[in-house]
mmCIF file of C-alpha atoms in Angstrom:
data_model
loop_
_atom_site.group_PDB
_atom_site.id
_atom_site.type_symbol
_atom_site.label_atom_id
_atom_site.label_comp_id
_atom_site.label_asym_id
_atom_site.label_seq_id
_atom_site.Cartn_x
_atom_site.Cartn_y
_atom_site.Cartn_z
ATOM 1 C CA MET Z 129 109.186 61.600 170.947
ATOM 2 C CA LEU Z 130 112.702 61.760 169.572
ATOM 3 C CA ARG Z 131 112.051 58.400 167.711
ATOM 4 C CA SER Z 132 109.049 59.879 165.832
ATOM 5 C CA SER Z 133 111.028 62.673 164.497
ATOM 6 C CA ALA Z 134 113.429 60.259 163.165
ATOM 7 C CA LEU Z 135 110.497 58.351 161.322
ATOM 8 C CA LYS Z 136 109.117 61.389 160.118
ATOM 9 C CA ALA Z 137 112.753 62.583 158.566
ATOM 10 C CA GLY Z 138 113.378 59.002 157.200
ATOM 11 C CA ALA Z 139 110.021 59.179 155.506
ATOM 12 C CA ALA Z 140 110.670 62.047 153.797
ATOM 13 C CA SER Z 141 114.117 61.146 152.598
ATOM 14 C CA LEU Z 142 112.571 58.042 151.206
ATOM 15 C CA PHE Z 143 109.983 60.228 149.781
ATOM 16 C CA ALA Z 144 112.713 63.366 148.323
ATOM 17 C CA LEU Z 145 114.912 60.083 146.979
ATOM 18 C CA GLY Z 146 112.038 58.107 145.054
ATOM 19 C CA LEU Z 147 111.186 61.405 143.215
ATOM 20 C CA ALA Z 148 115.072 62.210 142.259
ATOM 21 C CA GLY Z 149 115.453 58.403 140.998
ATOM 22 C CA ALA Z 150 112.255 59.154 139.112
ATOM 23 C CA ALA Z 151 113.633 62.027 137.611
ATOM 24 C CA LEU Z 152 116.974 60.024 136.678
ATOM 25 C CA ALA Z 153 115.181 57.551 135.343
ATOM 26 C CA ALA Z 154 113.327 59.712 132.571
ATOM 27 C CA PRO Z 155 114.577 58.581 128.529
ATOM 28 C CA ALA Z 156 117.504 60.108 127.351
ATOM 29 C CA CYS Z 157 117.351 61.172 123.833
ATOM 30 C CA PRO Z 158 117.964 58.573 121.310
ATOM 31 C CA ASP Z 159 121.653 59.766 120.510
ATOM 32 C CA GLY Z 160 122.142 60.813 124.400
ATOM 33 C CA ALA Z 161 124.459 63.671 123.051
ATOM 34 C CA ARG Z 162 122.224 66.747 122.755
ATOM 35 C CA PRO Z 163 119.492 68.144 124.415
ATOM 36 C CA CYS Z 164 116.202 66.344 123.118
ATOM 37 C CA ASP Z 165 114.304 67.498 119.711
ATOM 38 C CA ARG Z 166 111.839 70.563 120.743
ATOM 39 C CA SER Z 167 109.352 69.965 117.776
ATOM 40 C CA ALA Z 168 107.067 67.759 119.889
ATOM 41 C CA ALA Z 169 106.729 70.283 122.476
ATOM 42 C CA ARG Z 170 106.512 73.049 119.825
ATOM 43 C CA ALA Z 171 103.517 70.961 118.007
ATOM 44 C CA GLN Z 172 102.025 70.457 121.453
ATOM 45 C CA HIS Z 173 101.960 74.346 121.969
ATOM 46 C CA ALA Z 174 100.600 74.792 118.596
ATOM 47 C CA ARG Z 175 97.700 72.264 119.030
ATOM 48 C CA MET Z 176 97.185 73.998 122.056
ATOM 49 C CA ASN Z 177 96.563 77.476 120.958
ATOM 50 C CA GLY Z 178 95.079 76.363 117.602
ATOM 51 C CA ASP Z 179 95.264 77.856 114.233
ATOM 52 C CA PRO Z 180 95.925 81.858 113.986
ATOM 53 C CA ALA Z 181 93.690 82.760 111.790
ATOM 54 C CA ASP Z 182 90.635 80.957 113.452
ATOM 55 C CA HIS Z 183 91.674 82.977 116.802
ATOM 56 C CA ALA Z 184 91.721 86.339 114.815
ATOM 57 C CA ALA Z 185 88.714 85.527 113.388
ATOM 58 C CA ARG Z 186 87.011 84.795 116.672
ATOM 59 C CA HIS Z 187 89.038 88.111 117.923
ATOM 60 C CA LEU Z 188 87.390 90.113 115.142
ATOM 61 C CA GLU Z 189 84.125 88.859 115.620
ATOM 62 C CA ARG Z 190 83.940 89.985 119.201
ATOM 63 C CA LEU Z 191 85.746 93.634 118.354
ATOM 64 C CA LYS Z 192 83.203 94.191 115.690
ATOM 65 C CA THR Z 193 80.356 93.335 118.182
ATOM 66 C CA GLU Z 194 81.885 95.507 121.086
ATOM 67 C CA LEU Z 195 82.558 98.393 118.621
ATOM 68 C CA LYS Z 196 78.968 98.776 117.832
ATOM 69 C CA LEU Z 197 79.827 99.730 113.923
ATOM 70 C CA GLN Z 198 77.870 102.377 112.286
ATOM 71 C CA PRO Z 199 76.699 101.388 108.507
ATOM 72 C CA THR Z 200 79.044 103.916 107.260
ATOM 73 C CA GLN Z 201 82.000 102.717 109.185
ATOM 74 C CA GLU Z 202 81.466 98.768 107.608
ATOM 75 C CA ALA Z 203 83.642 99.487 104.750
ATOM 76 C CA ALA Z 204 86.975 100.736 106.873
ATOM 77 C CA TRP Z 205 86.267 97.297 108.969
ATOM 78 C CA SER Z 206 86.208 95.248 106.455
ATOM 79 C CA ALA Z 207 89.355 96.431 104.656
ATOM 80 C CA PHE Z 208 90.800 96.592 108.305
ATOM 81 C CA ALA Z 209 89.322 92.770 109.032
ATOM 82 C CA THR Z 210 90.480 91.546 105.745
ATOM 83 C CA GLN Z 211 94.356 92.875 106.379
ATOM 84 C CA ALA Z 212 93.921 91.095 110.028
ATOM 85 C CA LEU Z 213 92.989 87.450 108.569
ATOM 86 C CA GLU Z 214 95.666 87.830 106.197
ATOM 87 C CA GLN Z 215 98.441 88.606 108.636
ATOM 88 C CA ALA Z 216 97.004 85.794 110.945
ATOM 89 C CA LYS Z 217 97.357 83.184 107.414
ATOM 90 C CA ALA Z 218 100.808 84.419 107.315
ATOM 91 C CA ALA Z 219 101.691 83.713 111.073
ATOM 92 C CA ARG Z 220 100.602 80.531 110.374
ATOM 93 C CA ALA Z 221 102.486 79.713 107.746
ATOM 94 C CA GLU Z 222 105.999 81.587 109.405
ATOM 95 C CA ARG Z 223 105.374 79.290 112.498
ATOM 96 C CA ASP Z 224 105.211 75.712 110.161
ATOM 97 C CA GLU Z 225 108.268 76.894 108.313
ATOM 98 C CA MET Z 226 110.053 77.695 111.543
ATOM 99 C CA ASP Z 227 109.168 74.195 112.614
ATOM 100 C CA LYS Z 228 110.174 72.120 109.844
ATOM 101 C CA LEU Z 229 113.456 73.969 109.826
ATOM 102 C CA GLY Z 230 113.727 73.017 114.064
ATOM 103 C CA ASN Z 231 117.091 71.698 115.359
ATOM 104 C CA SER Z 232 118.352 69.963 112.319
ATOM 105 C CA ALA Z 233 119.560 73.748 111.120
ATOM 106 C CA THR Z 234 122.646 75.241 112.070
ATOM 107 C CA ALA Z 235 122.730 77.962 114.504
ATOM 108 C CA PRO Z 236 123.534 80.716 111.746
ATOM 109 C CA ASP Z 237 120.500 79.182 109.539
ATOM 110 C CA ARG Z 238 118.244 79.610 112.570
ATOM 111 C CA LEU Z 239 119.190 82.979 112.964
ATOM 112 C CA ALA Z 240 119.129 84.030 108.980
ATOM 113 C CA ALA Z 241 115.212 82.257 108.982
ATOM 114 C CA HIS Z 242 114.558 84.327 112.402
ATOM 115 C CA ILE Z 243 115.786 87.546 110.638
ATOM 116 C CA SER Z 244 113.854 86.645 107.354
ATOM 117 C CA ALA Z 245 110.624 86.044 109.204
ATOM 118 C CA LEU Z 246 110.872 89.439 111.244
ATOM 119 C CA LYS Z 247 111.239 91.473 108.183
ATOM 120 C CA ARG Z 248 108.412 89.588 106.191
ATOM 121 C CA ARG Z 249 106.471 90.454 109.846
ATOM 122 C CA THR Z 250 107.641 93.856 109.403
ATOM 123 C CA ALA Z 251 106.358 94.457 106.108
ATOM 124 C CA THR Z 252 103.259 92.505 106.374
ATOM 125 C CA LEU Z 253 102.324 95.126 109.582
ATOM 126 C CA GLU Z 254 103.656 98.349 107.299
ATOM 127 C CA ALA Z 255 100.932 97.278 104.694
ATOM 128 C CA SER Z 256 98.296 96.258 107.355
ATOM 129 C CA GLN Z 257 98.624 100.297 108.685
ATOM 130 C CA PRO Z 258 96.664 102.195 106.177
ATOM 131 C CA ALA Z 259 93.614 99.948 107.000
ATOM 132 C CA MET Z 260 93.999 100.813 110.649
ATOM 133 C CA THR Z 261 94.176 104.013 110.673
ATOM 134 C CA ALA Z 262 91.612 104.804 108.158
ATOM 135 C CA LEU Z 263 89.168 102.425 110.527
ATOM 136 C CA TYR Z 264 90.514 104.321 113.680
ATOM 137 C CA ALA Z 265 89.520 107.556 112.033
ATOM 138 C CA SER Z 266 86.446 106.460 111.365
ATOM 139 C CA LEU Z 267 85.364 105.778 114.945
ATOM 140 C CA SER Z 268 83.758 107.810 117.891
ATOM 141 C CA THR Z 269 85.630 108.726 120.839
ATOM 142 C CA GLU Z 270 83.494 105.982 122.740
ATOM 143 C CA GLN Z 271 84.612 103.117 119.946
ATOM 144 C CA ARG Z 272 88.224 104.630 120.126
ATOM 145 C CA ALA Z 273 88.022 103.687 123.727
ATOM 146 C CA VAL Z 274 87.026 100.298 122.923
ATOM 147 C CA PHE Z 275 89.424 99.529 120.027
ATOM 148 C CA ASP Z 276 92.414 100.731 122.061
ATOM 149 C CA ARG Z 277 91.482 98.463 124.840
ATOM 150 C CA GLN Z 278 90.620 95.096 122.738
ATOM 151 C CA GLY Z 279 92.178 96.237 119.423
ATOM 152 C CA PRO Z 280 95.383 94.674 118.063
ATOM 153 C CA GLY Z 281 98.382 94.574 120.173
ATOM 154 C CA ALA Z 282 95.957 95.222 123.297
ATOM 155 C CA ARG Z 283 97.054 92.905 126.002
ATOM 156 C CA PRO Z 284 94.993 91.963 128.908
ATOM 157 C CA PRO Z 285 95.843 93.436 132.160
ATOM 158 C CA ARG Z 286 98.155 91.230 134.264
ATOM 159 C CA GLY Z 287 99.577 90.558 138.054
ATOM 160 C CA PRO Z 288 97.566 91.637 141.212
ATOM 161 C CA GLY Z 289 94.521 93.753 141.256
ATOM 162 C CA ARG Z 290 93.984 93.304 137.663
#
């Protein structure tokens, strides 16, 4: 009995040691002085998440179907959808610009780029507000409930009991 416990403990120790050795054997960055460049991880994230304009177009199509718009609401919808697609295209350009900057820039340069991007994003959101407000005003009470649940800025339920 004691011998089997010792064997199990020894096997577990060897397994843990093997995992630790594999982690330590992971390749280091070429210069070894700094953490690896994260641009490859960002590029993979971009590939996994796709183009923001494509995502926005699919979301707008689903939202339009759910809203069951009346012909009198089409003009307001078109203005809103155009603004939303322009925002998505701008988001892609921002993401590409930040990826180009990467880790090669200094910390103050990266911070300045983030501040600049946030200012442009704020201006884009402010420019799109009238189109969304006009669309929202044209919606019925039921349509507003759908828009509030699925429109811009809405988040799916998270956590237990969703």
